[in-house]
mmCIF file of C-alpha atoms in Angstrom:
data_model
loop_
_atom_site.group_PDB
_atom_site.id
_atom_site.type_symbol
_atom_site.label_atom_id
_atom_site.label_comp_id
_atom_site.label_asym_id
_atom_site.label_seq_id
_atom_site.Cartn_x
_atom_site.Cartn_y
_atom_site.Cartn_z
ATOM 1 C CA GLY A 1 2.692 -16.213 -7.599
ATOM 2 C CA GLU A 2 4.650 -13.014 -7.521
ATOM 3 C CA ASP A 3 6.702 -12.304 -4.428
ATOM 4 C CA VAL A 4 8.417 -9.279 -2.919
ATOM 5 C CA GLU A 5 10.926 -9.698 -0.106
ATOM 6 C CA GLN A 6 12.509 -7.242 2.305
ATOM 7 C CA SER A 7 14.674 -7.494 5.380
ATOM 8 C CA LEU A 8 12.610 -6.929 8.520
ATOM 9 C CA PHE A 9 14.667 -4.438 10.483
ATOM 10 C CA LEU A 10 17.299 -1.727 10.074
ATOM 11 C CA SER A 11 18.842 0.465 12.756
ATOM 12 C CA VAL A 12 20.972 3.531 11.950
ATOM 13 C CA ARG A 13 22.305 6.572 13.771
ATOM 14 C CA GLU A 14 20.873 9.991 13.111
ATOM 15 C CA GLY A 15 22.788 11.690 10.314
ATOM 16 C CA ASP A 16 23.948 8.447 8.708
ATOM 17 C CA SER A 17 22.566 7.086 5.437
ATOM 18 C CA SER A 18 20.003 4.281 5.447
ATOM 19 C CA VAL A 19 19.711 1.705 2.692
ATOM 20 C CA ILE A 20 16.608 -0.469 2.537
ATOM 21 C CA ASN A 21 16.682 -3.369 0.108
ATOM 22 C CA CYS A 22 13.973 -5.259 -1.733
ATOM 23 C CA THR A 23 13.883 -8.144 -4.203
ATOM 24 C CA TYR A 24 10.982 -9.006 -6.478
ATOM 25 C CA THR A 25 10.157 -11.831 -8.839
ATOM 26 C CA ASP A 26 8.050 -10.365 -11.658
ATOM 27 C CA SER A 27 10.485 -9.380 -14.407
ATOM 28 C CA SER A 28 7.649 -7.675 -16.320
ATOM 29 C CA SER A 29 6.839 -5.233 -13.494
ATOM 30 C CA THR A 30 6.472 -1.742 -14.938
ATOM 31 C CA TYR A 31 6.558 0.262 -11.721
ATOM 32 C CA LEU A 32 8.188 -0.269 -8.353
ATOM 33 C CA TYR A 33 7.156 1.787 -5.347
ATOM 34 C CA TRP A 34 8.342 2.762 -1.907
ATOM 35 C CA TYR A 35 5.811 3.582 0.800
ATOM 36 C CA LYS A 36 6.325 4.820 4.365
ATOM 37 C CA GLN A 37 4.005 3.928 7.233
ATOM 38 C CA GLU A 38 4.297 5.718 10.541
ATOM 39 C CA PRO A 39 2.697 4.257 13.680
ATOM 40 C CA GLY A 40 -1.098 4.422 13.527
ATOM 41 C CA ALA A 41 -1.103 5.956 10.048
ATOM 42 C CA GLY A 42 -1.849 4.893 6.488
ATOM 43 C CA LEU A 43 0.718 4.482 3.736
ATOM 44 C CA GLN A 44 2.478 7.498 2.312
ATOM 45 C CA LEU A 45 3.781 7.194 -1.246
ATOM 46 C CA LEU A 46 7.437 8.243 -1.052
ATOM 47 C CA THR A 47 8.639 7.620 -4.560
ATOM 48 C CA TYR A 48 8.448 5.180 -7.434
ATOM 49 C CA ILE A 49 10.543 4.205 -10.406
ATOM 50 C CA PHE A 50 9.616 3.109 -13.894
ATOM 51 C CA SER A 51 11.259 -0.076 -15.033
ATOM 52 C CA ASN A 52 13.190 1.576 -17.873
ATOM 53 C CA MET A 53 15.143 3.658 -15.328
ATOM 54 C CA ASP A 54 17.985 2.501 -13.120
ATOM 55 C CA MET A 55 18.088 5.437 -10.731
ATOM 56 C CA LYS A 56 15.793 8.152 -9.453
ATOM 57 C CA GLN A 57 16.696 10.873 -6.982
ATOM 58 C CA ASP A 58 14.265 13.026 -5.042
ATOM 59 C CA GLN A 59 15.823 15.259 -2.375
ATOM 60 C CA ARG A 60 17.172 12.902 0.336
ATOM 61 C CA LEU A 61 15.816 9.809 -1.372
ATOM 62 C CA THR A 62 17.634 7.777 -4.020
ATOM 63 C CA VAL A 63 16.095 4.719 -5.626
ATOM 64 C CA LEU A 64 18.312 2.228 -7.437
ATOM 65 C CA LEU A 65 16.887 -0.472 -9.682
ATOM 66 C CA ASN A 66 18.847 -3.488 -10.916
ATOM 67 C CA LYS A 67 16.502 -5.224 -13.327
ATOM 68 C CA LYS A 68 18.894 -8.061 -14.047
ATOM 69 C CA ASP A 69 18.974 -9.063 -10.384
ATOM 70 C CA LYS A 70 15.389 -7.862 -9.692
ATOM 71 C CA HIS A 71 16.732 -5.762 -6.848
ATOM 72 C CA LEU A 72 15.425 -2.410 -5.672
ATOM 73 C CA SER A 73 16.900 -0.206 -2.978
ATOM 74 C CA LEU A 74 15.935 2.994 -1.205
ATOM 75 C CA ARG A 75 18.699 5.170 0.175
ATOM 76 C CA ILE A 76 17.807 7.896 2.666
ATOM 77 C CA ALA A 77 20.587 10.441 3.103
ATOM 78 C CA ASP A 78 21.137 12.247 6.421
ATOM 79 C CA THR A 79 18.574 10.066 8.182
ATOM 80 C CA GLN A 80 16.512 11.864 10.829
ATOM 81 C CA THR A 81 14.526 10.548 13.802
ATOM 82 C CA GLY A 82 11.365 11.464 11.888
ATOM 83 C CA ASP A 83 12.334 8.864 9.294
ATOM 84 C CA SER A 84 11.687 6.090 11.829
ATOM 85 C CA ALA A 85 8.823 4.093 10.311
ATOM 86 C CA ILE A 86 8.047 0.952 8.352
ATOM 87 C CA TYR A 87 9.028 1.100 4.675
ATOM 88 C CA PHE A 88 7.187 -1.054 2.154
ATOM 89 C CA CYS A 89 8.443 -1.959 -1.282
ATOM 90 C CA ALA A 90 5.762 -2.845 -3.876
ATOM 91 C CA GLU A 91 5.707 -3.944 -7.506
ATOM 92 C CA ARG A 92 2.913 -3.290 -9.985
ATOM 93 C CA SER A 93 2.159 -6.649 -11.559
ATOM 94 C CA TRP A 94 -0.309 -7.863 -14.143
ATOM 95 C CA MET A 95 -2.271 -10.662 -12.458
ATOM 96 C CA ASP A 96 -5.687 -12.167 -13.070
ATOM 97 C CA SER A 97 -6.511 -9.714 -15.878
ATOM 98 C CA SER A 98 -5.654 -6.556 -13.968
ATOM 99 C CA TYR A 99 -2.778 -4.624 -12.470
ATOM 100 C CA LYS A 100 -2.205 -5.103 -8.756
ATOM 101 C CA LEU A 101 0.330 -3.899 -6.222
ATOM 102 C CA ILE A 102 2.237 -6.715 -4.543
ATOM 103 C CA PHE A 103 3.760 -5.598 -1.258
ATOM 104 C CA GLY A 104 6.794 -6.766 0.652
ATOM 105 C CA SER A 105 6.589 -7.495 4.344
ATOM 106 C CA GLY A 106 8.014 -4.095 5.270
ATOM 107 C CA THR A 107 11.321 -2.982 6.802
ATOM 108 C CA ARG A 108 11.164 -1.312 10.178
ATOM 109 C CA LEU A 109 13.697 1.540 10.270
ATOM 110 C CA LEU A 110 14.816 2.732 13.685
ATOM 111 C CA VAL A 111 16.860 5.930 13.817
ATOM 112 C CA ARG A 112 18.899 6.304 17.010
ATOM 113 C CA PRO A 113 19.697 9.816 18.245
ATOM 114 C CA SER B 1 -2.034 13.284 -6.241
ATOM 115 C CA ALA B 2 -5.226 12.260 -4.451
ATOM 116 C CA VAL B 3 -6.392 12.962 -0.913
ATOM 117 C CA ILE B 4 -8.381 10.146 0.660
ATOM 118 C CA SER B 5 -10.417 10.182 3.844
ATOM 119 C CA GLN B 6 -11.936 7.233 5.661
ATOM 120 C CA LYS B 7 -14.649 6.934 8.286
ATOM 121 C CA PRO B 8 -14.527 5.754 10.978
ATOM 122 C CA SER B 9 -10.860 6.051 11.837
ATOM 123 C CA ARG B 10 -11.227 3.299 14.409
ATOM 124 C CA ASP B 11 -13.951 1.203 16.017
ATOM 125 C CA ILE B 12 -14.389 -1.548 18.548
ATOM 126 C CA CYS B 13 -17.173 -3.950 17.595
ATOM 127 C CA GLN B 14 -18.755 -7.044 19.049
ATOM 128 C CA ARG B 15 -18.528 -10.332 17.252
ATOM 129 C CA GLY B 16 -21.462 -11.097 15.000
ATOM 130 C CA THR B 17 -22.084 -7.459 14.092
ATOM 131 C CA SER B 18 -21.223 -5.614 10.870
ATOM 132 C CA LEU B 19 -19.310 -2.397 10.214
ATOM 133 C CA THR B 20 -19.407 -0.235 7.102
ATOM 134 C CA ILE B 21 -16.284 1.768 6.288
ATOM 135 C CA GLN B 22 -16.548 4.797 4.045
ATOM 136 C CA CYS B 23 -13.878 6.068 1.657
ATOM 137 C CA GLN B 24 -14.024 9.509 0.063
ATOM 138 C CA VAL B 25 -11.573 10.823 -2.552
ATOM 139 C CA ASP B 26 -11.060 14.476 -3.475
ATOM 140 C CA SER B 27 -11.001 13.747 -7.225
ATOM 141 C CA GLN B 28 -12.701 11.374 -9.644
ATOM 142 C CA VAL B 29 -10.881 8.075 -10.001
ATOM 143 C CA THR B 30 -11.677 4.961 -11.969
ATOM 144 C CA MET B 31 -10.053 2.330 -9.814
ATOM 145 C CA MET B 32 -10.458 2.025 -6.064
ATOM 146 C CA PHE B 33 -9.040 -0.751 -3.954
ATOM 147 C CA TRP B 34 -9.648 -2.120 -0.469
ATOM 148 C CA TYR B 35 -6.781 -3.652 1.500
ATOM 149 C CA ARG B 36 -6.455 -5.355 4.850
ATOM 150 C CA GLN B 37 -3.416 -5.068 7.084
ATOM 151 C CA GLN B 38 -3.448 -7.536 9.942
ATOM 152 C CA PRO B 39 -1.420 -6.666 13.054
ATOM 153 C CA GLY B 40 2.281 -6.525 12.249
ATOM 154 C CA GLN B 41 1.707 -7.730 8.706
ATOM 155 C CA SER B 42 1.935 -6.381 5.192
ATOM 156 C CA LEU B 43 -1.015 -5.374 3.032
ATOM 157 C CA THR B 44 -3.366 -7.851 1.395
ATOM 158 C CA LEU B 45 -5.709 -6.790 -1.411
ATOM 159 C CA ILE B 46 -9.340 -7.609 -0.641
ATOM 160 C CA ALA B 47 -11.012 -6.350 -3.812
ATOM 161 C CA THR B 48 -10.956 -3.865 -6.651
ATOM 162 C CA ALA B 49 -13.996 -1.621 -7.041
ATOM 163 C CA ASN B 50 -14.688 0.137 -10.341
ATOM 164 C CA GLN B 51 -17.650 2.466 -10.679
ATOM 165 C CA GLY B 52 -20.586 0.892 -12.489
ATOM 166 C CA SER B 53 -19.473 -2.697 -12.132
ATOM 167 C CA GLU B 54 -19.322 -5.431 -9.530
ATOM 168 C CA ALA B 55 -16.272 -5.479 -7.325
ATOM 169 C CA THR B 56 -13.623 -8.067 -8.146
ATOM 170 C CA TYR B 57 -12.529 -10.073 -5.104
ATOM 171 C CA GLU B 58 -9.151 -11.679 -4.482
ATOM 172 C CA SER B 59 -8.726 -15.285 -3.538
ATOM 173 C CA GLY B 60 -9.830 -15.848 0.028
ATOM 174 C CA PHE B 61 -12.296 -12.942 0.108
ATOM 175 C CA VAL B 62 -16.005 -13.212 -0.752
ATOM 176 C CA ILE B 63 -18.783 -10.736 -1.392
ATOM 177 C CA ASP B 64 -21.010 -12.073 1.386
ATOM 178 C CA LYS B 65 -18.338 -11.301 3.971
ATOM 179 C CA PHE B 66 -17.019 -8.051 2.447
ATOM 180 C CA PRO B 67 -19.751 -6.397 0.365
ATOM 181 C CA ILE B 68 -18.540 -3.291 -1.462
ATOM 182 C CA SER B 69 -20.429 -0.401 -2.985
ATOM 183 C CA ARG B 70 -19.065 2.078 -5.546
ATOM 184 C CA PRO B 71 -21.909 4.487 -6.330
ATOM 185 C CA ASN B 72 -19.770 7.158 -8.023
ATOM 186 C CA LEU B 73 -16.222 8.098 -8.984
ATOM 187 C CA THR B 74 -15.291 9.609 -5.601
ATOM 188 C CA PHE B 75 -16.832 7.270 -3.025
ATOM 189 C CA SER B 76 -16.854 3.645 -1.934
ATOM 190 C CA THR B 77 -17.860 1.596 1.091
ATOM 191 C CA LEU B 78 -16.599 -1.707 2.451
ATOM 192 C CA THR B 79 -18.718 -3.663 4.921
ATOM 193 C CA VAL B 80 -17.158 -6.234 7.204
ATOM 194 C CA SER B 81 -20.036 -8.611 7.955
ATOM 195 C CA ASN B 82 -20.677 -11.008 10.814
ATOM 196 C CA MET B 83 -17.391 -10.047 12.410
ATOM 197 C CA SER B 84 -15.124 -12.307 14.417
ATOM 198 C CA PRO B 85 -11.919 -11.461 16.311
ATOM 199 C CA GLU B 86 -9.942 -12.665 13.268
ATOM 200 C CA ASP B 87 -11.296 -9.643 11.375
ATOM 201 C CA SER B 88 -9.397 -7.294 13.694
ATOM 202 C CA SER B 89 -7.180 -5.383 11.263
ATOM 203 C CA ILE B 90 -6.547 -2.058 9.638
ATOM 204 C CA TYR B 91 -8.676 -1.631 6.513
ATOM 205 C CA LEU B 92 -7.262 0.748 3.912
ATOM 206 C CA CYS B 93 -8.860 2.335 0.903
ATOM 207 C CA SER B 94 -6.604 3.094 -2.053
ATOM 208 C CA VAL B 95 -6.923 4.751 -5.443
ATOM 209 C CA GLU B 96 -4.841 4.730 -8.580
ATOM 210 C CA ALA B 97 -4.277 8.132 -10.122
ATOM 211 C CA GLY B 98 -2.568 8.651 -13.431
ATOM 212 C CA THR B 99 -0.304 11.658 -13.373
ATOM 213 C CA GLY B 100 -1.179 12.746 -16.895
ATOM 214 C CA GLN B 101 2.189 11.639 -18.152
ATOM 215 C CA ALA B 102 2.300 8.610 -20.377
ATOM 216 C CA ASP B 103 2.708 5.348 -18.499
ATOM 217 C CA SER B 104 2.772 6.932 -15.062
ATOM 218 C CA TYR B 105 0.608 5.614 -12.255
ATOM 219 C CA GLU B 106 0.597 6.557 -8.599
ATOM 220 C CA GLN B 107 -1.385 4.652 -6.015
ATOM 221 C CA TYR B 108 -2.470 6.504 -2.879
ATOM 222 C CA PHE B 109 -3.805 5.218 0.406
ATOM 223 C CA GLY B 110 -6.242 6.520 2.952
ATOM 224 C CA PRO B 111 -5.360 6.785 6.644
ATOM 225 C CA GLY B 112 -6.994 3.427 7.383
ATOM 226 C CA THR B 113 -9.746 2.222 9.697
ATOM 227 C CA ARG B 114 -8.467 0.360 12.729
ATOM 228 C CA LEU B 115 -11.023 -2.313 13.639
ATOM 229 C CA THR B 116 -10.986 -4.341 16.834
ATOM 230 C CA VAL B 117 -13.516 -7.138 17.239
ATOM 231 C CA THR B 118 -14.186 -8.403 20.761
#
């Protein structure tokens, strides 16, 4: 089946840039998403990228997509303590006659003051 | 975008009982999804619920254990039946909302229902 993988943990200092990486297996994925989950909360859609793009920027967030390597990254510029959370990568895949989101295991980002 | 609310936000239940979780969306949507997030884990899709049809369950999930209703385009319920401690999880409702632009889909999540079974 389709698989999405992420590193489990990232620690950065406040003000530095954070880069969270993700690899996926479905080369026909049309959309790739980044979600943020703060403690005790649901998932917040941060951004997403269509597969015909290789970069998308939205304020402090930059998404890079390398389709050849099936690699997706999320860069957070000027990381703040409020960015501490778990970040999930997800791909939209056609499976069993419908589209589904396949999630990675999540990367826990810790921002040190 | 879509704003989703869930009730209850959390509950502690005894084994053998059932809990019904409600999901309300602020706009009409075709596709609604129910996910489970076990402690420290990622999200697993339980089922897809489209209005006017039976829910479609993923492998490992069955209707008798997780009956779903979808009476209209803004509301759905998930029941966790005959609960055991292994059902302790966060249950999340989600909807897919097209943005109006061609080939553009955004999927939003509710705040989740944190269930503990004792």
